[in-house]
Short mmCIF file of C-alpha atoms in Angstrom, two decimals:
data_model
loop_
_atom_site.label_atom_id
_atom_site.label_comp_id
_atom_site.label_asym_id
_atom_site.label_seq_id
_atom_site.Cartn_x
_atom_site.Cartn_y
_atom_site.Cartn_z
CA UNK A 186 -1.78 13.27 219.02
CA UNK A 187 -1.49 14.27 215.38
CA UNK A 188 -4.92 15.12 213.83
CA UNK A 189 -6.46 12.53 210.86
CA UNK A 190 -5.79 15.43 208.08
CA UNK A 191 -3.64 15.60 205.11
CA UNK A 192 -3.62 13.32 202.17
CA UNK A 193 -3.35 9.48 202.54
CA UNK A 194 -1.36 6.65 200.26
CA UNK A 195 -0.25 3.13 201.24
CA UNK A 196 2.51 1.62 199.27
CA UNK A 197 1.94 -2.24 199.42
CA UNK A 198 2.58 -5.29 197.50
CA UNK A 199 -0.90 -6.87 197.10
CA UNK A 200 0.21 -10.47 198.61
CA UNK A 201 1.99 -8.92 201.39
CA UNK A 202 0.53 -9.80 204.98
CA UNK A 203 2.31 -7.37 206.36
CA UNK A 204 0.91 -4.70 203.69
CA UNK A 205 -2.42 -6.35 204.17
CA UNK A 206 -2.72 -5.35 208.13
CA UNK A 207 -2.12 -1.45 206.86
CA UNK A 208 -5.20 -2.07 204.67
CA UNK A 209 -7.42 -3.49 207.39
CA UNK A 210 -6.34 -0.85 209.69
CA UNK A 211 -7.16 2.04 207.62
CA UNK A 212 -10.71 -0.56 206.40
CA UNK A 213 -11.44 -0.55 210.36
CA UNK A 214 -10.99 3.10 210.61
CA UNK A 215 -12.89 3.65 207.50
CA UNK A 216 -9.96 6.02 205.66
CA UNK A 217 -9.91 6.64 202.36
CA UNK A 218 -6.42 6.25 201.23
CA UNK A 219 -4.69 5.89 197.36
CA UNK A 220 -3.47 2.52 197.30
CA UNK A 221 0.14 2.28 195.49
CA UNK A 222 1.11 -1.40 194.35
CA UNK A 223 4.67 -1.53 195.00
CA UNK A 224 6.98 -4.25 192.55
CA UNK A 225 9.17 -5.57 195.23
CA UNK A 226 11.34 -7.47 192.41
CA UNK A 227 12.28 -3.72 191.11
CA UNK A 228 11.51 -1.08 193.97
CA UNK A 229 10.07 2.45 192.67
CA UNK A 230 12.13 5.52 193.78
CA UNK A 231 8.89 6.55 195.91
CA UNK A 232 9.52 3.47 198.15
CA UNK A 233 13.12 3.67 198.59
CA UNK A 234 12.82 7.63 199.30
CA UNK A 235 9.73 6.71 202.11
CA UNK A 236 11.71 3.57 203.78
CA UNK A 237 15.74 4.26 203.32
CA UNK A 238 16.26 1.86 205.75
CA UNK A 239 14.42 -1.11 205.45
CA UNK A 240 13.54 -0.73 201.69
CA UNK A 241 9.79 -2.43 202.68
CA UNK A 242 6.13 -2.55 202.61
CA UNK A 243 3.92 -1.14 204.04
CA UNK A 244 4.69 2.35 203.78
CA UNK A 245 2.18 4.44 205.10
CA UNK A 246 2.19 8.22 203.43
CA UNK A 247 0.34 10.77 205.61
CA UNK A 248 0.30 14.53 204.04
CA UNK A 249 3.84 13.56 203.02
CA UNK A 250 5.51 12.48 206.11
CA UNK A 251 5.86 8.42 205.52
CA UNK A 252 5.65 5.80 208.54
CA UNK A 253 7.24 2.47 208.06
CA UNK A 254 7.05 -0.80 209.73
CA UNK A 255 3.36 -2.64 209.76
CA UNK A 256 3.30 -2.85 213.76
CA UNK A 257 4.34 0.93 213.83
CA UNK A 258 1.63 1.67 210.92
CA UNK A 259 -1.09 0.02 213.09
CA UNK A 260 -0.34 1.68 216.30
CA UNK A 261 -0.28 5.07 214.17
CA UNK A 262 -3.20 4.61 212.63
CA UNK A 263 -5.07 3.97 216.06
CA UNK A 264 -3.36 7.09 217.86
CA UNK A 265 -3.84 9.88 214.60
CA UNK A 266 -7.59 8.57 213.93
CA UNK A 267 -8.16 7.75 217.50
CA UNK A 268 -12.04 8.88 217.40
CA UNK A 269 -12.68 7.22 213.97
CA UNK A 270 -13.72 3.87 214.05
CA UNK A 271 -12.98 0.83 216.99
CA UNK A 272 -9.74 1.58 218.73
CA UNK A 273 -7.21 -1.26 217.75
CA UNK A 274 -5.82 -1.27 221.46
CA UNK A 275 -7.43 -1.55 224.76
CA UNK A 276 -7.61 1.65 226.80
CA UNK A 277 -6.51 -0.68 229.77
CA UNK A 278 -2.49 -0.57 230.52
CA UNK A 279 -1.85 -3.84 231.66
CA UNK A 280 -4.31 -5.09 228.84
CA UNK A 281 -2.16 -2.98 226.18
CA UNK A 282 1.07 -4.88 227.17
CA UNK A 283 -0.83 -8.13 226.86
CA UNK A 284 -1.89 -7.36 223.46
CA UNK A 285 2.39 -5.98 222.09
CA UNK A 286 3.56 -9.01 224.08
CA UNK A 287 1.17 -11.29 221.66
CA UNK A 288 2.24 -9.11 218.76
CA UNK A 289 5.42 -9.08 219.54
CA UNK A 290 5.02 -13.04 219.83
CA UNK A 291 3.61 -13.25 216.70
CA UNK A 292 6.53 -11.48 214.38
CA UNK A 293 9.17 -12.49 216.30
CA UNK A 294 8.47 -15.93 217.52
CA UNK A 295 5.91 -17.52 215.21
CA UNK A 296 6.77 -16.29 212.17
CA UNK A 297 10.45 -17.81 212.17
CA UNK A 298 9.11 -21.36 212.84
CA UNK A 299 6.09 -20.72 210.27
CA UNK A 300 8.54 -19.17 207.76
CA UNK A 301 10.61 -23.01 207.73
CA UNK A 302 7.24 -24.26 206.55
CA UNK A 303 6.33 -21.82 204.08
CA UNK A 304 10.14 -22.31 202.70
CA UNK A 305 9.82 -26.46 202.71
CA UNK A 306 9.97 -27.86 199.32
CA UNK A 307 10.03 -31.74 200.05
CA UNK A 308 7.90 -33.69 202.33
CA UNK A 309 10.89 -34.30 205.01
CA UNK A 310 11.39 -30.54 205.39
CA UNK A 311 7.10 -30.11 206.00
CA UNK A 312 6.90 -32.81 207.97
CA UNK A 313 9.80 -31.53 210.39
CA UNK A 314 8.93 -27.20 210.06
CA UNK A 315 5.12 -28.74 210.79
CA UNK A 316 6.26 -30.64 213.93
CA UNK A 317 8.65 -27.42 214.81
CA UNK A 318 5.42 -24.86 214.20
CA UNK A 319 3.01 -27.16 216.23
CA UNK A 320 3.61 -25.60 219.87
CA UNK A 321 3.80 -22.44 218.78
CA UNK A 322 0.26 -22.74 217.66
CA UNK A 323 -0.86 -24.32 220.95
CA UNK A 324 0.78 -21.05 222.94
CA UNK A 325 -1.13 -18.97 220.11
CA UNK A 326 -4.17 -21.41 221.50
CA UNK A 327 -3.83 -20.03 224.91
CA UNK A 328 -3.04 -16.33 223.74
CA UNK A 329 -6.47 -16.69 222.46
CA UNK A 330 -7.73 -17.41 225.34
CA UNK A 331 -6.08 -14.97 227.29
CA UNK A 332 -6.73 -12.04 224.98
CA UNK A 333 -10.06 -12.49 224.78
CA UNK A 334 -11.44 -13.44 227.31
CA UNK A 335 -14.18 -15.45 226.61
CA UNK A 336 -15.17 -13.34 223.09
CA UNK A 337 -15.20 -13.70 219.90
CA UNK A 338 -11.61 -12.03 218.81
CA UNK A 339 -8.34 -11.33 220.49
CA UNK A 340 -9.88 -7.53 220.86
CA UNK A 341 -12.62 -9.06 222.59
CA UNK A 342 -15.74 -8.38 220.68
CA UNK A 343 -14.01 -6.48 217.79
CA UNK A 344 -11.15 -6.95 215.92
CA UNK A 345 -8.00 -5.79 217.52
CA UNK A 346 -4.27 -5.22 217.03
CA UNK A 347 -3.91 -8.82 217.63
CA UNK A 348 -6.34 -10.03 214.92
CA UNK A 349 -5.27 -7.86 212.83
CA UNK A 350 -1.42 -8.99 213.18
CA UNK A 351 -2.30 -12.68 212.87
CA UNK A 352 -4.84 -12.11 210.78
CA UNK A 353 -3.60 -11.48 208.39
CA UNK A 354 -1.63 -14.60 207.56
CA UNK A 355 -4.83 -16.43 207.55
CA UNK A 356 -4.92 -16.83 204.26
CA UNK A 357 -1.85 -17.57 204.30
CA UNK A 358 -1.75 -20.55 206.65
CA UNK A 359 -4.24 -21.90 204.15
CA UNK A 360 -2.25 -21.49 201.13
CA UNK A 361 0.64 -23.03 202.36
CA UNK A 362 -1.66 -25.97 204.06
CA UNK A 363 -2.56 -26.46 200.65
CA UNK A 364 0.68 -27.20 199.20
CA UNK A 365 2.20 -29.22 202.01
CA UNK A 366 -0.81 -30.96 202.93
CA UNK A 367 -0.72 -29.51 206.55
CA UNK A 368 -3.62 -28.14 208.23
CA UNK A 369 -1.88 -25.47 210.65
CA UNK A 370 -5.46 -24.00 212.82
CA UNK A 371 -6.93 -27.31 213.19
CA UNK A 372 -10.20 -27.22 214.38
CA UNK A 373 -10.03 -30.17 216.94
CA UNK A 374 -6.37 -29.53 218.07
CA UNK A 375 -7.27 -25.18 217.93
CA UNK A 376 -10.48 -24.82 218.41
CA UNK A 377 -10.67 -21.41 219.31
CA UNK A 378 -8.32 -20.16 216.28
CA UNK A 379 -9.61 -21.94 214.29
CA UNK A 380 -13.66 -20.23 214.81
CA UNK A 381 -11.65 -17.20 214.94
CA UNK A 382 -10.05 -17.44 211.75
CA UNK A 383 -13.47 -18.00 210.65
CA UNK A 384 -15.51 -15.10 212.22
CA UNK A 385 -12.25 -13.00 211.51
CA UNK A 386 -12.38 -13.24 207.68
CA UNK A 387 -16.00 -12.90 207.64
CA UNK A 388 -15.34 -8.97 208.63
CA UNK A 389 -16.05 -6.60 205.87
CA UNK A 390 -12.40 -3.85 206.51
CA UNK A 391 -10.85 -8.03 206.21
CA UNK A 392 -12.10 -9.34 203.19
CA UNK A 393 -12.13 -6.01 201.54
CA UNK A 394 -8.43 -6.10 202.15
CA UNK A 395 -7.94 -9.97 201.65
CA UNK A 396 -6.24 -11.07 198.42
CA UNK A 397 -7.70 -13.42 196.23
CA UNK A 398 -7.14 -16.96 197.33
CA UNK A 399 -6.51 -18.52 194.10
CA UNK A 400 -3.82 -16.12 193.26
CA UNK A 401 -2.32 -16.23 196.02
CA UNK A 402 -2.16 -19.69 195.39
CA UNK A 403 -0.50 -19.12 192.46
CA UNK A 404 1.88 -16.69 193.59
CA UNK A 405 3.13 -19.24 196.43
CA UNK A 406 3.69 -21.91 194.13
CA UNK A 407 5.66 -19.47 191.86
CA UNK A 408 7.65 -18.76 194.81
CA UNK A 409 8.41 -22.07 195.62
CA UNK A 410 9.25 -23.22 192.02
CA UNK A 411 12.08 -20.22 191.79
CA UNK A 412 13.48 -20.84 195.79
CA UNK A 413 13.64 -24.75 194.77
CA UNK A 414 15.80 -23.94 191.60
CA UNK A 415 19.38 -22.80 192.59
CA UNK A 416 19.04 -20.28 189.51
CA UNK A 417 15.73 -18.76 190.86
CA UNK A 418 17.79 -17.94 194.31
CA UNK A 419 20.83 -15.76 193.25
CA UNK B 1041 -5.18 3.45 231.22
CA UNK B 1042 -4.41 1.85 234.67
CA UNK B 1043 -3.41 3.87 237.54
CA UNK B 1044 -0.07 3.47 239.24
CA UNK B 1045 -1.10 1.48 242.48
CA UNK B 1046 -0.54 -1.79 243.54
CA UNK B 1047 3.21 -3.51 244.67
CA UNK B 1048 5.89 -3.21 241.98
CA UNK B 1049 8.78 -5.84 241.61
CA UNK B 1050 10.96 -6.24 238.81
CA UNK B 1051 12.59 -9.42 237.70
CA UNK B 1052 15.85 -8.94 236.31
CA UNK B 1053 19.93 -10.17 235.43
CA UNK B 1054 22.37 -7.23 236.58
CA UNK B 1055 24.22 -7.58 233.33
CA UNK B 1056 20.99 -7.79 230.85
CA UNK B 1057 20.82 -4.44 228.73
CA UNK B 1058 16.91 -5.21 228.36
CA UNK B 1059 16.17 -5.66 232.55
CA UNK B 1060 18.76 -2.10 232.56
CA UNK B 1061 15.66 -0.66 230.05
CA UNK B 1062 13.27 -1.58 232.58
CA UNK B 1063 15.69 0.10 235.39
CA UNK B 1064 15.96 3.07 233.92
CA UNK B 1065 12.16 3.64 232.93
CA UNK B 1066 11.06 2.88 236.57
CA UNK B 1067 14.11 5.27 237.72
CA UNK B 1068 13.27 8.33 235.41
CA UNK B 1069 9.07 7.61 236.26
CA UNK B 1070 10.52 8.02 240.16
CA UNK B 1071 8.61 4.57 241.15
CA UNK B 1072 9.69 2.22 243.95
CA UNK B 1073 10.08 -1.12 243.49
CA UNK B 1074 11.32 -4.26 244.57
CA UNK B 1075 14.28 -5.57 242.34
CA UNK B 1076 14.61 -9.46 242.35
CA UNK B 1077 18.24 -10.01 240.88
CA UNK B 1078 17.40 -13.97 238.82
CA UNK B 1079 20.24 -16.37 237.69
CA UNK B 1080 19.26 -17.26 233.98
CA UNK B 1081 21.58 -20.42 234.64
CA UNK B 1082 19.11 -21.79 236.83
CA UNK B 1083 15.77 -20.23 236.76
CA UNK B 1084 13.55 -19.38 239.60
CA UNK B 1085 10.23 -20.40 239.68
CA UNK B 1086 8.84 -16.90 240.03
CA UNK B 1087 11.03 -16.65 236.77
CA UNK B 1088 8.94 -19.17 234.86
CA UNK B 1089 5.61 -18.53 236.33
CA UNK B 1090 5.78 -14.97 234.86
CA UNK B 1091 7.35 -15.27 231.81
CA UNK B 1092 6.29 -19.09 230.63
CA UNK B 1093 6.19 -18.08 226.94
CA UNK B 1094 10.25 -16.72 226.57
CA UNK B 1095 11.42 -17.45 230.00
CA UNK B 1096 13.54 -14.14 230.00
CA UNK B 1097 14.10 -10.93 232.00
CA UNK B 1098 13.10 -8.23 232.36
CA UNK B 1099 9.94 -8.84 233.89
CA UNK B 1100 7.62 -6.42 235.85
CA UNK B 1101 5.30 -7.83 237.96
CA UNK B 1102 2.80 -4.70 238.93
CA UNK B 1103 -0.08 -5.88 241.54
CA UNK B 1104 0.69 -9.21 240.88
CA UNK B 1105 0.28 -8.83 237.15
CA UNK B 1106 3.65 -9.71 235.10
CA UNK B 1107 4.49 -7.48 232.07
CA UNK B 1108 6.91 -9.11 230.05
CA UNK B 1109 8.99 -8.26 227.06
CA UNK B 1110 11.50 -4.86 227.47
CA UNK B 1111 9.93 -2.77 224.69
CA UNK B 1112 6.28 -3.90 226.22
CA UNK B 1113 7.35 -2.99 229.78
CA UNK B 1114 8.82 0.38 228.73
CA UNK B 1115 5.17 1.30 226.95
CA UNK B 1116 3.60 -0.20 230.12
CA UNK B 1117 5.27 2.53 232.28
CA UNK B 1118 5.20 4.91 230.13
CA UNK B 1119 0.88 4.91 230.04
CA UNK B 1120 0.42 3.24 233.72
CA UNK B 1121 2.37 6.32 235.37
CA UNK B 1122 1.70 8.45 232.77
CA UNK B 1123 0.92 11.18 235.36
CA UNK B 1124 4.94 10.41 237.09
CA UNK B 1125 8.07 11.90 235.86
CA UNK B 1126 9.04 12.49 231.89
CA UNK B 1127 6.84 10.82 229.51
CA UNK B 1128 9.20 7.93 227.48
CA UNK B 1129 7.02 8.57 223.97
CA UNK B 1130 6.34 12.41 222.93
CA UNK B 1131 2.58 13.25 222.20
CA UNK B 1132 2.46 13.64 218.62
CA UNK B 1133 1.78 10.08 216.69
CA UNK B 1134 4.50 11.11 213.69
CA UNK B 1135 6.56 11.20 216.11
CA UNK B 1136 5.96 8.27 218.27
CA UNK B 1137 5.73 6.05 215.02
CA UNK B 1138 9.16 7.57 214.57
CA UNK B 1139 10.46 6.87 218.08
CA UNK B 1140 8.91 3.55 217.86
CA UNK B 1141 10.23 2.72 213.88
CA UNK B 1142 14.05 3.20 215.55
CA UNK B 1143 13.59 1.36 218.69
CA UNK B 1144 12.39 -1.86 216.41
CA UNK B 1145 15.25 -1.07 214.10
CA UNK B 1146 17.48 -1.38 216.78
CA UNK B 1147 16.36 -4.32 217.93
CA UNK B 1148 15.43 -5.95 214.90
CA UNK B 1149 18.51 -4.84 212.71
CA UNK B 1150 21.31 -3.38 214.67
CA UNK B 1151 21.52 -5.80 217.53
CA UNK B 1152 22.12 -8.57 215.15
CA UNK B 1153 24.84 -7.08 213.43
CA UNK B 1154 26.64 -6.16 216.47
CA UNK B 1155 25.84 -9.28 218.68
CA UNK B 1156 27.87 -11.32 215.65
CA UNK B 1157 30.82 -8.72 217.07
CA UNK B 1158 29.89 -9.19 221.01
CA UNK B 1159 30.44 -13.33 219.92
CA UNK B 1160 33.58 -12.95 218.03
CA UNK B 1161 36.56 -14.64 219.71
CA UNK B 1162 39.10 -14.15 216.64
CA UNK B 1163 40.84 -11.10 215.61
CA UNK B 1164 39.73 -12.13 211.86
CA UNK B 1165 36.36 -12.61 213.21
CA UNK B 1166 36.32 -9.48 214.93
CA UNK B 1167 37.29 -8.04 211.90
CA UNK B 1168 34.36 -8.57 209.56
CA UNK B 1169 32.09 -8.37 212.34
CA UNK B 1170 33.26 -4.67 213.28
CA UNK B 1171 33.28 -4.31 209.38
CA UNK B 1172 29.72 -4.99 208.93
CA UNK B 1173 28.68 -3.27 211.99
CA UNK B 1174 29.46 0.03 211.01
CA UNK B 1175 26.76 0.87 208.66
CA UNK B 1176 24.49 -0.03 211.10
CA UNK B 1177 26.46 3.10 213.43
CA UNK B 1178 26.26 5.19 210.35
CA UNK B 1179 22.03 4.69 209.88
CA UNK B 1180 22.06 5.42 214.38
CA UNK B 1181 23.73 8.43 213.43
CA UNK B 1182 21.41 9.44 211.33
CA UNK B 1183 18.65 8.42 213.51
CA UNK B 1184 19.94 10.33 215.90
CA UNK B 1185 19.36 13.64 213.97
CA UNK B 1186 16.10 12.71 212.72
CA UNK B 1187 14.71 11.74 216.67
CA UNK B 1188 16.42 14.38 218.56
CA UNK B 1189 15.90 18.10 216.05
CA UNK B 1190 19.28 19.10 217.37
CA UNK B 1191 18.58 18.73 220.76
CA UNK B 1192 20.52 16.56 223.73
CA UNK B 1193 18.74 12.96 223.51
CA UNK B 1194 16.74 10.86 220.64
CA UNK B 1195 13.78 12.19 222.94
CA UNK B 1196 14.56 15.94 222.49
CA UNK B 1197 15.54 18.02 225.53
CA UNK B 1198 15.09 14.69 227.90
CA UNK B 1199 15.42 11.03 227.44
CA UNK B 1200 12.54 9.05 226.41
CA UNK B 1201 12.03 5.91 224.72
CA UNK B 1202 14.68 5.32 222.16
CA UNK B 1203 17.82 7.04 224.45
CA UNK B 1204 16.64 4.37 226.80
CA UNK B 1205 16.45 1.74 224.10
CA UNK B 1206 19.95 1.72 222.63
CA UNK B 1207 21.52 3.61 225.81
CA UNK B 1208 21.00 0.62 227.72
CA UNK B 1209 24.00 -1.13 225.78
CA UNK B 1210 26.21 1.82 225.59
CA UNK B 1211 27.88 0.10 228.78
CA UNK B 1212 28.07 -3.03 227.01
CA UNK B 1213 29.17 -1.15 223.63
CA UNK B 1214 32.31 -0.15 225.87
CA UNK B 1215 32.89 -3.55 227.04
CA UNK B 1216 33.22 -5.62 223.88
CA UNK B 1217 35.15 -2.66 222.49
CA UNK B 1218 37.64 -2.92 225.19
CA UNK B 1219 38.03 -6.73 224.40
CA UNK B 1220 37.90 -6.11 220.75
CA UNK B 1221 40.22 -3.41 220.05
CA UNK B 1222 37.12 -1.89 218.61
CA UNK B 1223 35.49 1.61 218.95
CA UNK B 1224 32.17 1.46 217.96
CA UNK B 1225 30.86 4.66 218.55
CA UNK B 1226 34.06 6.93 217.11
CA UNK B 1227 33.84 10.21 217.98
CA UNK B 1228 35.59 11.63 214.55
CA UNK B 1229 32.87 8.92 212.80
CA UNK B 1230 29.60 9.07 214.62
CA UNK B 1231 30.07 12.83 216.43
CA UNK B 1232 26.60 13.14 217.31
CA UNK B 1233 25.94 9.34 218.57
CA UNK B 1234 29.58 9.60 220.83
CA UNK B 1235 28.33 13.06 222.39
CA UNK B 1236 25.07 11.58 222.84
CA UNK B 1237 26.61 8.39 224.91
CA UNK B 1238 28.16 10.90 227.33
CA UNK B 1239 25.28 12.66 227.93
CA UNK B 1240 23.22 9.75 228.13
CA UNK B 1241 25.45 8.21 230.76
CA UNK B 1242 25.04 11.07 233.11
CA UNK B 1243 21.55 11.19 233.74
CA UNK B 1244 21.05 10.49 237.40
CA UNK B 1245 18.50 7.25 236.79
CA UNK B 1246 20.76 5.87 234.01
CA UNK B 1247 23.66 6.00 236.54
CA UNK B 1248 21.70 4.17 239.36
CA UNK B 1249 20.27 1.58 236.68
CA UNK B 1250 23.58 1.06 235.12
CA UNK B 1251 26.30 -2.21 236.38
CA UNK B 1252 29.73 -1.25 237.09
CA UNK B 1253 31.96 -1.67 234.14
CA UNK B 1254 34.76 -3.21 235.42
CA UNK B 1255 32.42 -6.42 236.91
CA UNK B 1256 30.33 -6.20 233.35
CA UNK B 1257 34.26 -6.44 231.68
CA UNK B 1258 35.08 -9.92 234.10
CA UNK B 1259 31.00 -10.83 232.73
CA UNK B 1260 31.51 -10.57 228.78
CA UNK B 1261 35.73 -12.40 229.51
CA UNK B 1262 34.09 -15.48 231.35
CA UNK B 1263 31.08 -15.18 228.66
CA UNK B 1264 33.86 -15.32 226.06
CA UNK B 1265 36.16 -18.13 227.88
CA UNK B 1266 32.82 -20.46 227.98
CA UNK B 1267 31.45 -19.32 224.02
CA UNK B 1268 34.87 -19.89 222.71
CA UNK B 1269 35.69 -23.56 224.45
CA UNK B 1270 33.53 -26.18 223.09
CA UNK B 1271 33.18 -27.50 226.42
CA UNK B 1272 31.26 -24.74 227.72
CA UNK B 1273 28.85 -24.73 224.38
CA UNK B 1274 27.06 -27.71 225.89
#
């Protein structure tokens, strides 16, 4: 394994989720870092010199060498600062795979049908992406479950690779809940997601890396207004 | 990290490129294991049991403990034998981030792009699809250099995780070529990636893992004859 040394930047956009795991990583590890706000609408040479091939946040800069891709940022961060701070994965084998296959879950499976809701802009479209998104959040239900075993995160009693994956669309699931009138982690239908979501943002490396609610408010229903209007979507 | 004991039986299609991953990582690690061949038309119990989230192969059920998901299984054999055979990831976390940043590429970006090629059933289809394929090739190429320093396989002197990754389709590369009229991996146009193939193909546990091509050729024509009639769409 690499050692922690060299200088340290994060290129992010500051309502990016998947940006926002980089932060809570290096938070949990307690790195000190230069943070880099990225304008996604115009991308800064920097960014498109560190990620030539996906041209996306986060970008994580360490003593010059960038690493790309939030689930290959996290598992970087927890193998160059292994002895700093709570290890983000298990040291158990079998209880690593359970927590990629969740992860994997998560960005490959979830999102999608999440995404249709976040992208509805009439009450048909909510209604149905709602409906579509609903088992997915049962299985996430029993991934709970399974993950942790009885305690209070997916990491078991500390935040994990799985919290911090999900995680950080928490505040996102609320935003868009907001709009659409949904309620996504619904305490009687998930009740363990929905304590977790809870005990999850209560974490200091999470809310120090959380965006403001209200403007990310604000930012959504930007979005929205520009991907309703055809012009907005060229 | 768990040790290696405990009975080992993989779940797998002959013709999958992801259950071939899982082949070849229990052939290079030297393990034993029972292989339970599983007809996706009409799926086994076992089949569903283990994998009730995606329902897919590969699976690797390891002391009665399913690992699901061929990039999770690969990591899983990689740190539960760690102490057996080649290790899949190399040691330092730059570049396992980098070994890991090209395996997700590949099967995030690449295997899109060329799946809309393995679907065609038009030569104008075929066409575009070959068309938009090839920068995808070009950014392997590259990948190539940056994984393997000049040496034999994206894992240096031996193969490791991302050789595995996209060598399990070189087979399948071949096939839809041969259909196609294609050549997706030009020598003249991808020197390094062609060479690579070759190399790849020879390894002693990539030749016991692999199908033979001339049965995986029949596969992809009755694939074809079913995906092109609407008939078979059903």
């Amino acid at each position: 394994m690499a050692g922690g040394g060299g200088e340290l930047q994060l290129l992010g956009s500051w309502y990016s989720p998947y940006a926002i795991r980089a932060k809570i990583a290096l938070g949990l590890k307690g790195l000190s870092y230069e943070y880099i706000e990225q304008d996604l609408s115009s991308k800064s040479e920097l960014l498109l010199k560190s990620n030539p091939v996906h041209k996306k946040v986060p970008v994580l800069i360490h003593g010059g060498r960038p690493v790309c891709e939030s689930l290959v940022v996290l598992e970087y961060v927890d193998e160059a600062w292994a002895g700093d701070g709570p290890p983000l994965l298990p040291a158990d084998a079998n209880d690593r795979a359970t927590a990629r296959f969740w992860t994997n879950y998560f960005d490959s499976t979830f999102f999608p049908s999440w995404r249709a809701l976040y992208r509805s802009t009439t009450a048909e479209q909510r209604a149905e992406a709602f409906r579509n998104a609903v088992p997915q959040v049962e299985t996430l239900e029993r991934a709970f479950g399974e993950c942790s075993k009885g305690k209070a995160f997916f990491g078991g009693d500390a935040v994990g690779l799985v919290d911090v994956v999900i995680g950080s669309f928490v505040l996102w699931f609320r935003v868009v809940d907001d709009v659409a009138g949904t309620n996504l982690l619904d305490q009687a239908k998930s009740p363990g997601l929905a304590a977790w979501a809870e005990r999850f943002l209560a974490v200091d490396a999470v809310r120090e890396a959380m965006p403001d609610a209200e403007l990310l408010l604000e930012h959504y229903k930007e979005f929205l207004a520009k991907f309703a209007s055809p012009a907005g979507s060229t």
